[in-house]
XYZ file of C-alpha atoms in Angstrom:
567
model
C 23.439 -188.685 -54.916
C 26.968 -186.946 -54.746
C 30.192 -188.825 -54.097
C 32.741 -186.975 -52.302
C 35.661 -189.954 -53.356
C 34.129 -191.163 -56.531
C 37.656 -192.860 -57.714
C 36.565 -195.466 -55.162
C 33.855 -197.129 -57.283
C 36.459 -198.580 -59.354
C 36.789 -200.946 -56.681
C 33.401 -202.146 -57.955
C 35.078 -204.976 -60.116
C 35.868 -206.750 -56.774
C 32.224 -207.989 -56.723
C 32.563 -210.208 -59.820
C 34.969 -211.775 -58.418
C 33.501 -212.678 -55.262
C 30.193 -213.992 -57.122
C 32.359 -216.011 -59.720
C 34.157 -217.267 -56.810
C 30.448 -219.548 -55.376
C 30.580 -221.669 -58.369
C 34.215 -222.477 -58.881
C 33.990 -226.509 -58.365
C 36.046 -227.539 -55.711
C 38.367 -229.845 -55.772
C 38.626 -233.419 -54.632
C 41.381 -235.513 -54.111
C 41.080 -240.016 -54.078
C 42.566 -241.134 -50.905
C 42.130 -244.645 -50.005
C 40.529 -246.350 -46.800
C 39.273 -249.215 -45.151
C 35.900 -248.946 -45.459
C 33.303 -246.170 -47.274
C 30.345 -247.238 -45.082
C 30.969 -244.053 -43.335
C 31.325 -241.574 -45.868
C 28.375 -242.441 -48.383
C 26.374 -240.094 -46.233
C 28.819 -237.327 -46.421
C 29.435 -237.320 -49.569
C 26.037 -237.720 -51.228
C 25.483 -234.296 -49.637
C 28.761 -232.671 -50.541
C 28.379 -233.716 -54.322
C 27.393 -230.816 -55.985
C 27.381 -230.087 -60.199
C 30.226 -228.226 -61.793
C 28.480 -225.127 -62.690
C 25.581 -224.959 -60.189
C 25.460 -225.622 -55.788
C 22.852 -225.914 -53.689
C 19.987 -223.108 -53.021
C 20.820 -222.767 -49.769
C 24.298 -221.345 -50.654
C 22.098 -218.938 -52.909
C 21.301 -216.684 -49.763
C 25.120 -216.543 -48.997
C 26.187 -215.884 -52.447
C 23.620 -212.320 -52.199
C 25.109 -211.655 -49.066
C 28.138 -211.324 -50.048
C 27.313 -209.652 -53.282
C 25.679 -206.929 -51.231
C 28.390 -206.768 -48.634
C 31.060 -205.627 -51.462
C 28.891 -203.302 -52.777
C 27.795 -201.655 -49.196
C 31.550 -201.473 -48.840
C 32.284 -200.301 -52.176
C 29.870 -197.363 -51.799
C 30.855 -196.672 -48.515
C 34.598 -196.248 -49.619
C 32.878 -193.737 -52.542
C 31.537 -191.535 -49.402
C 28.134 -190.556 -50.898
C 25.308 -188.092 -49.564
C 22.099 -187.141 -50.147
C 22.250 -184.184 -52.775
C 20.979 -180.912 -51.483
C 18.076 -179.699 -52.964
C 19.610 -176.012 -53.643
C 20.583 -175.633 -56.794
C 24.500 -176.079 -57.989
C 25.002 -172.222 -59.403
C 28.386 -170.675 -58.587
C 28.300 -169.018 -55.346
C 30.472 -166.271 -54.191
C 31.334 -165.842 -50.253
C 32.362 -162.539 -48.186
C 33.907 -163.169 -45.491
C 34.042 -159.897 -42.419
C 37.461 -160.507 -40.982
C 37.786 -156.807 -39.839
C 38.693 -156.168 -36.320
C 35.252 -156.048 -34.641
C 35.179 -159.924 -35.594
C 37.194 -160.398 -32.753
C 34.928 -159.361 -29.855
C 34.025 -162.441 -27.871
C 30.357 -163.793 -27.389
C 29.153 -164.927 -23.865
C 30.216 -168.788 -24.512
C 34.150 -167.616 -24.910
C 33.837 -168.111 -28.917
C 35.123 -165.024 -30.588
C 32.333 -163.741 -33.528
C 34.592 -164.974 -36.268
C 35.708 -168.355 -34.723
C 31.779 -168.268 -34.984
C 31.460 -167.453 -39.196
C 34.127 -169.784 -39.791
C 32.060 -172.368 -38.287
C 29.439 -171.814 -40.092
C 31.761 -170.745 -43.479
C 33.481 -174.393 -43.255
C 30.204 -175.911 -42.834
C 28.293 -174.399 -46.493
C 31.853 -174.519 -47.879
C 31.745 -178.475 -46.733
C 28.727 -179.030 -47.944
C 28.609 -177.025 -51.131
C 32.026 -176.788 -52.170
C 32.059 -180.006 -54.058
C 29.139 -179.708 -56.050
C 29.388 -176.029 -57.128
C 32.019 -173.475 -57.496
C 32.609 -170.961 -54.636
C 34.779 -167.744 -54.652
C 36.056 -166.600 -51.049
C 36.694 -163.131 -50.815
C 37.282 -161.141 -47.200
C 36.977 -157.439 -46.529
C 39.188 -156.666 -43.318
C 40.953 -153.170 -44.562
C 40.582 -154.194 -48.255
C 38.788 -156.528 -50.535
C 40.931 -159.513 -51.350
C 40.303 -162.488 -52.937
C 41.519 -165.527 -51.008
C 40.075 -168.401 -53.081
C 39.491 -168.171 -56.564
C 36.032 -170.716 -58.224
C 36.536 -173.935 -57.380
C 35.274 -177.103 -56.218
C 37.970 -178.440 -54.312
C 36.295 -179.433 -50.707
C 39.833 -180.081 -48.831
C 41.922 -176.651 -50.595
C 38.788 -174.471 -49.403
C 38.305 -175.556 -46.192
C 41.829 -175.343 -45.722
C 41.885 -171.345 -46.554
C 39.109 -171.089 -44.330
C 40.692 -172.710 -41.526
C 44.162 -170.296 -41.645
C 41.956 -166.957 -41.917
C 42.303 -164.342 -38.884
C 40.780 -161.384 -38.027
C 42.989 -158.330 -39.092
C 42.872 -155.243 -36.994
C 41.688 -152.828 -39.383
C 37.804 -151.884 -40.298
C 35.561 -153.409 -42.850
C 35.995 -152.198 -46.568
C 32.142 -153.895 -46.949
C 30.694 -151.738 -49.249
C 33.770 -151.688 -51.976
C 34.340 -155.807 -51.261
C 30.616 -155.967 -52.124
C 31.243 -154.012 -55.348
C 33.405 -156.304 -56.559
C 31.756 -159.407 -55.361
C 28.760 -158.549 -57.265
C 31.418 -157.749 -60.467
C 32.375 -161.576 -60.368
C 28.902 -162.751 -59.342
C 27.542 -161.065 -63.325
C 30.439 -162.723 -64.144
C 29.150 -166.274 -63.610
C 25.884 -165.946 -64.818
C 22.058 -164.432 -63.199
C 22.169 -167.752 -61.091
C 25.497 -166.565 -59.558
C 24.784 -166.249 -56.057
C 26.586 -163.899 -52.836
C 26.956 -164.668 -49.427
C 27.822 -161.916 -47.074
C 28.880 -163.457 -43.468
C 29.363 -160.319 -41.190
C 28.662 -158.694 -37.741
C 27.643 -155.780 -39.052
C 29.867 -153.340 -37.505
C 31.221 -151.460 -40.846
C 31.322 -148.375 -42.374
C 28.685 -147.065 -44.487
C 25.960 -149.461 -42.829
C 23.002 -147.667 -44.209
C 24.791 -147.815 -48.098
C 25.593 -151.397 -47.963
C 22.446 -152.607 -46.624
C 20.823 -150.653 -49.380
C 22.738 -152.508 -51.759
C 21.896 -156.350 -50.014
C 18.472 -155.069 -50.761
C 18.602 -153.496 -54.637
C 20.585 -157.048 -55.110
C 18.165 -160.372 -54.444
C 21.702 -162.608 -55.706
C 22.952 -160.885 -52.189
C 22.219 -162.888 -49.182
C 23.530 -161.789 -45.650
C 24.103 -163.574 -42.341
C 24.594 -161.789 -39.239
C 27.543 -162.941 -36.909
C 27.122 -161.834 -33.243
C 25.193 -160.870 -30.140
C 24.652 -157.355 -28.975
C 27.649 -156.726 -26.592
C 29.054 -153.036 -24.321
C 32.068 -151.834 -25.106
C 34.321 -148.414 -23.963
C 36.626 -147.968 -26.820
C 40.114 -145.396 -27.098
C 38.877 -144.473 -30.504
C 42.150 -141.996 -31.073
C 45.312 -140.587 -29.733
C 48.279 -138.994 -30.777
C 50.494 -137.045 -28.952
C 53.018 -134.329 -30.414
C 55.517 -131.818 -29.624
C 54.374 -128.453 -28.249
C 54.288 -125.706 -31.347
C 56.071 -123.174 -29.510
C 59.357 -125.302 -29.891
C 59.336 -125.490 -25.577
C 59.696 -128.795 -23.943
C 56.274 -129.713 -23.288
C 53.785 -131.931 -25.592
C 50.320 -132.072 -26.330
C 48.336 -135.398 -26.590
C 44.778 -136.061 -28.482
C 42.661 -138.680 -27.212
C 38.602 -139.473 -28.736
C 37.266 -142.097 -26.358
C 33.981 -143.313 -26.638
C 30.866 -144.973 -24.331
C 29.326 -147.921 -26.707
C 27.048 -149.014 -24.646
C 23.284 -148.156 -22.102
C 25.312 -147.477 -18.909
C 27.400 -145.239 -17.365
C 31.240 -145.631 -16.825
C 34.015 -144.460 -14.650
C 37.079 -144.847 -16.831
C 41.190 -143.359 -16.845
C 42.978 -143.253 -19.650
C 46.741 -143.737 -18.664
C 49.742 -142.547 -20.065
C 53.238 -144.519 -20.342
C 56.074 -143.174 -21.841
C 58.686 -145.591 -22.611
C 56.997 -148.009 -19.776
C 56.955 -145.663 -16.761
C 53.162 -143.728 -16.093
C 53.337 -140.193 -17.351
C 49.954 -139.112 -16.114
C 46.310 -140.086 -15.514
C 42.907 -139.039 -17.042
C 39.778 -139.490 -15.082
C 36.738 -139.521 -17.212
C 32.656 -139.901 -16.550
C 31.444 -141.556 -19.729
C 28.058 -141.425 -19.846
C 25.754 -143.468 -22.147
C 26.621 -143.172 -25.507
C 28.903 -140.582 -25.017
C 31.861 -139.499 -26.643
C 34.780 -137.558 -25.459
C 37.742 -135.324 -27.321
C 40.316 -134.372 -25.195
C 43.918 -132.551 -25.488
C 46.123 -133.521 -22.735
C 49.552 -131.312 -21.849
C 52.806 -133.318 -20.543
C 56.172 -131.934 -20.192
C 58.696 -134.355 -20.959
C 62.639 -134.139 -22.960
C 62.675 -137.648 -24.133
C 60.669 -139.667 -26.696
C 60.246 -142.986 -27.103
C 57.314 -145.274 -27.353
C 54.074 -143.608 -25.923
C 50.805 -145.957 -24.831
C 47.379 -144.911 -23.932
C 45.152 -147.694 -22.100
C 42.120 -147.460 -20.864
C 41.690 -148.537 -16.866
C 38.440 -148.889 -15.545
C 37.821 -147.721 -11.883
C 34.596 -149.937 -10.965
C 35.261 -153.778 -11.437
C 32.317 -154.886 -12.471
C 32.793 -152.249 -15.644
C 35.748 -154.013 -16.285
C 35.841 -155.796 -19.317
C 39.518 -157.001 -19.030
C 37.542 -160.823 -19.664
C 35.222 -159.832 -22.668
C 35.676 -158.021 -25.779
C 37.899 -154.909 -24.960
C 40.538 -157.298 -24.258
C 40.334 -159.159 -26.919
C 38.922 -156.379 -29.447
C 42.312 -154.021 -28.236
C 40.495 -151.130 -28.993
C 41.284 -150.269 -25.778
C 45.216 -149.539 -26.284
C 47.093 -147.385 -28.354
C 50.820 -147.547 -29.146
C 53.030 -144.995 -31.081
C 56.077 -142.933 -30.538
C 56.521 -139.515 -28.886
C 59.498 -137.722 -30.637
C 62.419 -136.927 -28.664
C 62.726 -133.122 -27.807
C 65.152 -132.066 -30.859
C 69.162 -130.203 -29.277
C 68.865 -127.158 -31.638
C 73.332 -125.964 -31.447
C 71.942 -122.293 -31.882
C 75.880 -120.854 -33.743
C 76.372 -116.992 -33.215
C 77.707 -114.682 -35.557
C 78.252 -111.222 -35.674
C 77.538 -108.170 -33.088
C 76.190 -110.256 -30.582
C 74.387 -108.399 -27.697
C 73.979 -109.324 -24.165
C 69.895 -109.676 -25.057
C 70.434 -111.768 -27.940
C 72.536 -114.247 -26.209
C 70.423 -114.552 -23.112
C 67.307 -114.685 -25.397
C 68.812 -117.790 -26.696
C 70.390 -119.288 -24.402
C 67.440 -119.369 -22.019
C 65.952 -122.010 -24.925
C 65.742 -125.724 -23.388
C 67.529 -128.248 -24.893
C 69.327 -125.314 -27.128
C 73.192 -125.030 -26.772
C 74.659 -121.753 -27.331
C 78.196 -121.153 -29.150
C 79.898 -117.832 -30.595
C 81.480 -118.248 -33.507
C 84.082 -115.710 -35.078
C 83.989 -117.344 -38.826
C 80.671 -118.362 -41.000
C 81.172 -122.507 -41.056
C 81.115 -123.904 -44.081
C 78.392 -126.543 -43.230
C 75.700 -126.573 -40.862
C 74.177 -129.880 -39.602
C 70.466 -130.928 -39.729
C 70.253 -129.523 -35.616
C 72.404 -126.005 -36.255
C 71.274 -122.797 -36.427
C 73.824 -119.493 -37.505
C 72.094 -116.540 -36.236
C 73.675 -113.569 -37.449
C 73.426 -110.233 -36.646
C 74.182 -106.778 -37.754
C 75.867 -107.070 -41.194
C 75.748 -110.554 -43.022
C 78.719 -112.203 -45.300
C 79.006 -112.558 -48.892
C 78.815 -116.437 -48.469
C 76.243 -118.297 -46.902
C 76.242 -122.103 -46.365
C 73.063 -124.618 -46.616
C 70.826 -124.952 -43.574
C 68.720 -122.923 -41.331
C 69.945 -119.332 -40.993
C 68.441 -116.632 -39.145
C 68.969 -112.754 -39.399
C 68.829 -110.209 -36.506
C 68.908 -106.957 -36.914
C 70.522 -107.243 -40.512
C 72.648 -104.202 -41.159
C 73.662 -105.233 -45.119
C 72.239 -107.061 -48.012
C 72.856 -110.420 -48.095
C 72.651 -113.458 -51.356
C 69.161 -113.561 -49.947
C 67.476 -110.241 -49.733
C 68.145 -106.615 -50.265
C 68.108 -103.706 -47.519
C 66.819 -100.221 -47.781
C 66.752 -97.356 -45.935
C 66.041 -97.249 -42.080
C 62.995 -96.271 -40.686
C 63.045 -94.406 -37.295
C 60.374 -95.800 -35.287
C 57.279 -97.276 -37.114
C 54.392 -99.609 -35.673
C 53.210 -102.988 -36.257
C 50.203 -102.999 -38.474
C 49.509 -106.783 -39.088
C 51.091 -109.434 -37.043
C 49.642 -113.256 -37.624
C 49.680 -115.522 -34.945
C 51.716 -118.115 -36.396
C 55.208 -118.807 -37.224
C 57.888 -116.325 -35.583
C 54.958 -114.634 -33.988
C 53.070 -117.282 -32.591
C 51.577 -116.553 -29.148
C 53.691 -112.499 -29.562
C 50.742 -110.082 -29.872
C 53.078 -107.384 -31.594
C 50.442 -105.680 -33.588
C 50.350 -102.112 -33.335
C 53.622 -102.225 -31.423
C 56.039 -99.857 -31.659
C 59.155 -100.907 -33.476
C 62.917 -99.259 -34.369
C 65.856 -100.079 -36.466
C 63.337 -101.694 -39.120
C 64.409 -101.309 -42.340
C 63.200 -101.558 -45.928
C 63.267 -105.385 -46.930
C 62.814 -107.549 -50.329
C 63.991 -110.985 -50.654
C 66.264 -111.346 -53.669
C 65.442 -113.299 -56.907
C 64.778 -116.989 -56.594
C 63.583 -116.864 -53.209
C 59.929 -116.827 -51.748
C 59.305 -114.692 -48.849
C 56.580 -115.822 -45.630
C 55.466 -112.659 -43.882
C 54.539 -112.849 -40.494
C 54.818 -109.613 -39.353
C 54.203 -106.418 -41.233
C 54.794 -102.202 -40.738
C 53.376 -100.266 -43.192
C 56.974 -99.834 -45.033
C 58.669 -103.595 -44.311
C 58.223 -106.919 -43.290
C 59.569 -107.479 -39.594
C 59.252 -111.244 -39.316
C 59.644 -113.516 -42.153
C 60.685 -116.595 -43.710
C 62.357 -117.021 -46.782
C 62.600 -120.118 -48.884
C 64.412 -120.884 -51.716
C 61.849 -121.313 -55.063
C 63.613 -124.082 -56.045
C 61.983 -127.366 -53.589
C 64.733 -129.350 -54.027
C 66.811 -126.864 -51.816
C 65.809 -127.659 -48.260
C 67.531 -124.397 -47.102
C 65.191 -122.122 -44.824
C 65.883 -118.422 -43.713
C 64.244 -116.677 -40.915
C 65.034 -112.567 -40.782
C 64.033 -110.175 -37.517
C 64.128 -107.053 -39.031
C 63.834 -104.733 -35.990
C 66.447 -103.834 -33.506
C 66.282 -106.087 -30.303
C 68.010 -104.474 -27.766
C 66.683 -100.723 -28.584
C 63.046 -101.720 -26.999
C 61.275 -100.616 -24.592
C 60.309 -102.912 -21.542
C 57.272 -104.423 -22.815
C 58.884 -105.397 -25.988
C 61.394 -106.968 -24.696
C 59.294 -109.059 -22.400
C 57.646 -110.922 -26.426
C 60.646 -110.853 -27.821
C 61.914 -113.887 -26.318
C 58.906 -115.409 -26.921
C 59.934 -114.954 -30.557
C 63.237 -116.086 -30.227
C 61.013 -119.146 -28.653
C 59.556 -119.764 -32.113
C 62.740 -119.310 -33.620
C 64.571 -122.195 -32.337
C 61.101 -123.930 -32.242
C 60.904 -123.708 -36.205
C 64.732 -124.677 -36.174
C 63.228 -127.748 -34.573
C 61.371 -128.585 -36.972
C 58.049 -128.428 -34.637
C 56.301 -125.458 -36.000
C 52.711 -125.188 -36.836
C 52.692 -128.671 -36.646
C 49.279 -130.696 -37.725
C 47.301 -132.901 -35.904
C 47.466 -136.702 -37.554
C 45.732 -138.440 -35.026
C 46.959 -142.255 -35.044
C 43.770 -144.280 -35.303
C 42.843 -147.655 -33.292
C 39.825 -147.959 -34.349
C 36.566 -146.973 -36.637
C 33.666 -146.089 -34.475
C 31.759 -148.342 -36.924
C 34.532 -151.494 -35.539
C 34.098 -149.993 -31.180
C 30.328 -150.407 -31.804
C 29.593 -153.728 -30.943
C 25.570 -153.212 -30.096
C 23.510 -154.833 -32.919
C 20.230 -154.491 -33.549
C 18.278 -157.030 -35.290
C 15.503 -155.240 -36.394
C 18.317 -153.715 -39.202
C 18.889 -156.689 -40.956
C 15.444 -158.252 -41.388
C 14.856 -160.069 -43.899
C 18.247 -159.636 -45.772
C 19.329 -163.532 -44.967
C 15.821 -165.195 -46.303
C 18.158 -167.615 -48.793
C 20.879 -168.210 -46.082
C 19.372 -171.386 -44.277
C 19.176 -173.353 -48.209
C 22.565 -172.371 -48.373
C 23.858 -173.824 -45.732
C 21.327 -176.629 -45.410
C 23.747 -179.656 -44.879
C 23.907 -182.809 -46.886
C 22.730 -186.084 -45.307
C 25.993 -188.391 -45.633
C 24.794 -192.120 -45.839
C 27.724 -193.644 -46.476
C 28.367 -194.207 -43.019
C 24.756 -196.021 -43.122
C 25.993 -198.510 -45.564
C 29.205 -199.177 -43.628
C 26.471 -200.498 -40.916
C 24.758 -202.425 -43.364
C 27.690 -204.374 -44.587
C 29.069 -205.036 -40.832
C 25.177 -206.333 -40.089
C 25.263 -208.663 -43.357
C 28.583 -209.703 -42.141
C 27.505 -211.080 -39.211
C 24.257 -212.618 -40.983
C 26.191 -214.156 -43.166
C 28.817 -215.559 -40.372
C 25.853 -216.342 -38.071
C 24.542 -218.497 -40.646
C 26.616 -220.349 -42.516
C 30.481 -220.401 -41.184
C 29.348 -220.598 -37.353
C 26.769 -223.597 -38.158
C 29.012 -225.121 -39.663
C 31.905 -224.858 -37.602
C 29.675 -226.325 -35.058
């Protein structure tokens, strides 16, 4: 027998006093009448010895005795003790985000496991130590060992779901580190869905492990999931911007399903998608747009009774994603120099690109400026982005040579300044010989067979956040074709001034596809939970059965003695 409130037995020296209190004599007083014909009766049966009474009053006296201690053992709380053994046990709780899908009755799957958590931690939790660790995003430990019922129950009672995916197999790791810990009788308790990473990895660990015990949380339920999206600026620096999206079909049918796109609350656009069964669909959507703010993708499905606005999409919010679209950068484009009608058209035909000539080198540039300069370039320079057009001198950051006639593009990437500019095996003029000077490291994006073209030049030393981008070819001497890319050049100019170019792909993540997939199937976790019902086999409490028993002696006792006699 356990007792849950075992300070309550001290009470137990009440029940000495209520048997001591049957044979205290009681006392008489003389008081004088007329006559004692009456009384003789009376009080030949009242007269009783000091130390002794009656036999009858023997059946009261054990009903009281066993009243106090019925009500003495009921205060203790006691219960039947389990027949599972008292080793330490450790529990691993799934409070990921696919613990928040909703079963038919309503009851999300881990209002579920903490139902069934408080109950072996209620039952257990007094008579051996538990750990209680959870594995939403990380593993952390939220109770250490201990036996306190009301502190564990409590911990269990302010967990929630988190919204990021199940770290199972490294929280299982380091269960089974404090499990060897304890001792070979240690036992773990996994309570999970089963929608994590790694499945196949940490169901071969349950299995290598027979201290590893695991309980499945959760019916098989459909769910269309917005897995990914991200959108970014357009590389070319123009005012358009591309956006990612990965959704996904979990589930047997087919589903008609739109993606919609808000930008800072008003609807941007609309993608119509056919999701088959199972399927899975990567997309790159183009916008045009010169403002930013925050950007939301949500999933809209077209046929009602596909709509799962009342099961777990809604509640799982893998169906939503929120993050920021950058605002299309100003670029002040500053020019400097011999300035040709081309040049400044070129530039000024940028959007969101304001155009100024200057007559004197500033002696600062801001974070959004750009001094072009061409034909010959000053002695000083100032920090910031600088580009160089049709340099005519040396400059603190590279050295001329002599000018070659007319060559021809031999290698042209397509990146950088000549992203989307097919200028290989173009004929060039006014290029001239080109080397960046000491202390600088030089980006070639465009080659002749006797100079770089287009480059960009970076000091070696990273803490200097200058950048330098040189056009070493004459712009205006072209002929008409080349003069048709070069603005597209001048594009990727002011994009890289921006800030924008060759920009990666970091697609913001809702969701794992291990969280989305809600389908279980059984047949994948037989026989990994064989020790889960002794664990949570609950404890008979009888000291509710005693508090009975004393109110039914109560009323014995009452019945037979005070009630006679009080008639």
């Amino acid at each position: 027998m356990i007792f849950s409130n075992a300070i309550a037995l001290w009470l137990a020296v009440a029940i000495p006093i209520v048997v001591y209190a049957y044979f205290i004599r009681r006392k008489t007083r003389e008081r004088v009448v007329s006559s004692n014909f009456l009384w003789r009766e009376v009080l030949a049966r009242a007269a009783t010895p000091t130390r002794g009474f009656r036999a009858r009053n023997i059946v009261s006296l054990l009903l009281a005795a066993t009243i106090a201690t019925a009500l003495v053992l009921a205060a203790a709380r006691p219960s039947a003790k389990n027949a599972v053994d008292d080793s330490p046990l450790v529990v691993v709780l799934d409070n990921s985000a696919s613990m928040s899908a909703l079963e038919p009755n309503g009851e999300s799957r881990f209002q579920r496991a903490k139902k069934t958590l408080a109950q072996i931690v209620a039952n257990k939790s007094d008579a051996r130590d538990v750990l209680l660790m959870t594995c939403g995003g990380a593993p952390n430990v939220q109770c250490g060992f201990t036996r306190e019922h009301s502190a564990l129950r409590g911990v269990v009672e302010r967990l929630t779901p988190t919204s990021e995916p199940a770290a199972a197999l490294e929280t299982l790791r380091r269960a089974l580190f404090f499990q060897r810990l304890r001792g070979d009788d240690a036992r773990i308790l996994f309570v999970s869905d089963g929608a994590f990473q790694d499945r196949d990895d940490v169901l071969a660990l349950i299995r290598e492990n027979p201290a590893l015990a695991f309980l499945q949380i959760g019916e098989s339920r459909d769910n269309v999931a917005l897995l990914a999206c991200e959108p970014r600026r357009s590389p070319t620096g123009d005012q358009s911007f591309e956006t990612f999206v990965d959704v996904a079909n979990f589930s047997e049918n087919d589903v008609q399903v739109n993606v919609e796109f808000t930008l800072n609350g008003d609807l941007l656009d609309v993608l119509p998608l056919n999701l088959q069964s199972r399927e899975r669909v990567r997309k790159i959507v183009k916008n045009e747009s010169l403002d930013g703010g925050e950007f939301v993708a949500r999933l809209a499905f077209n046929d009602a009774e596909s709509d799962q606005s009342d099961g777990p999409n809604a509640d799982l919010e893998d169906d939503v994603v929120v993050t920021t679209l950058a605002p299309f950068p100003t670029v002040n484009v500053l020019l400097y120099g011999d300035v040709d009608q081309y040049v400044a058209t070129a530039l000024q035909a940028q959007p969101n690109a304001t155009v100024s000539v200057v007559d004197a080198i500033p002696a600062a540039l801001d974070e959004n400026d750009l001094l072009v300069i061409v034909g010959d370039a000053p002695d000083a320079l100032p920090s910031g982005k600088i580009a160089f057009v049709s340099p005519a001198s040396d400059s603190a950051i590279f050295t001329l040579g002599d000018e070659i006639e007319e060559t021809f593009v031999e290698d042209a990437q397509d990146s950088g300044l000549t992203r989307y500019a097919n200028l290989s095996g173009r004929t060039l003029r006014g290029v001239r010989e080109l080397r960046p000077a000491e202390g600088y490291v030089a980006t070639v994006y465009a080659k002749t067979p006797e100079a770089p073209v287009a480059l960009e030049i970076a000091p070696s030393d990273p803490r200097d956040v200058s950048r330098f981008y040189v056009l070493n070819f004459a712009t205006a001497d072209a002929s008409v074709a080349l003069q048709t890319l070069f603005p597209i050049v001048f594009t990727n100019l002011v994009g890289a001034a921006r800030g924008v170019q060759d920009q990666d792909w970091n697609a913001i993540r809702s969701r794992s596809v291990a969280e989305s997939d809600l389908r279980v199937d059984p047949a994948l976790f037989a026989g990994l939970g064989n020790e889960v019902e002794a664990l949570a086999r609950v404890k008979r409490p009888i000291w509710s059965a005693l508090a009975i028993v004393a109110l039914i002696l109560t009323l014995a006792e009452f019945y037979l003695y005070c009630r006679r006699r009080v008639e």
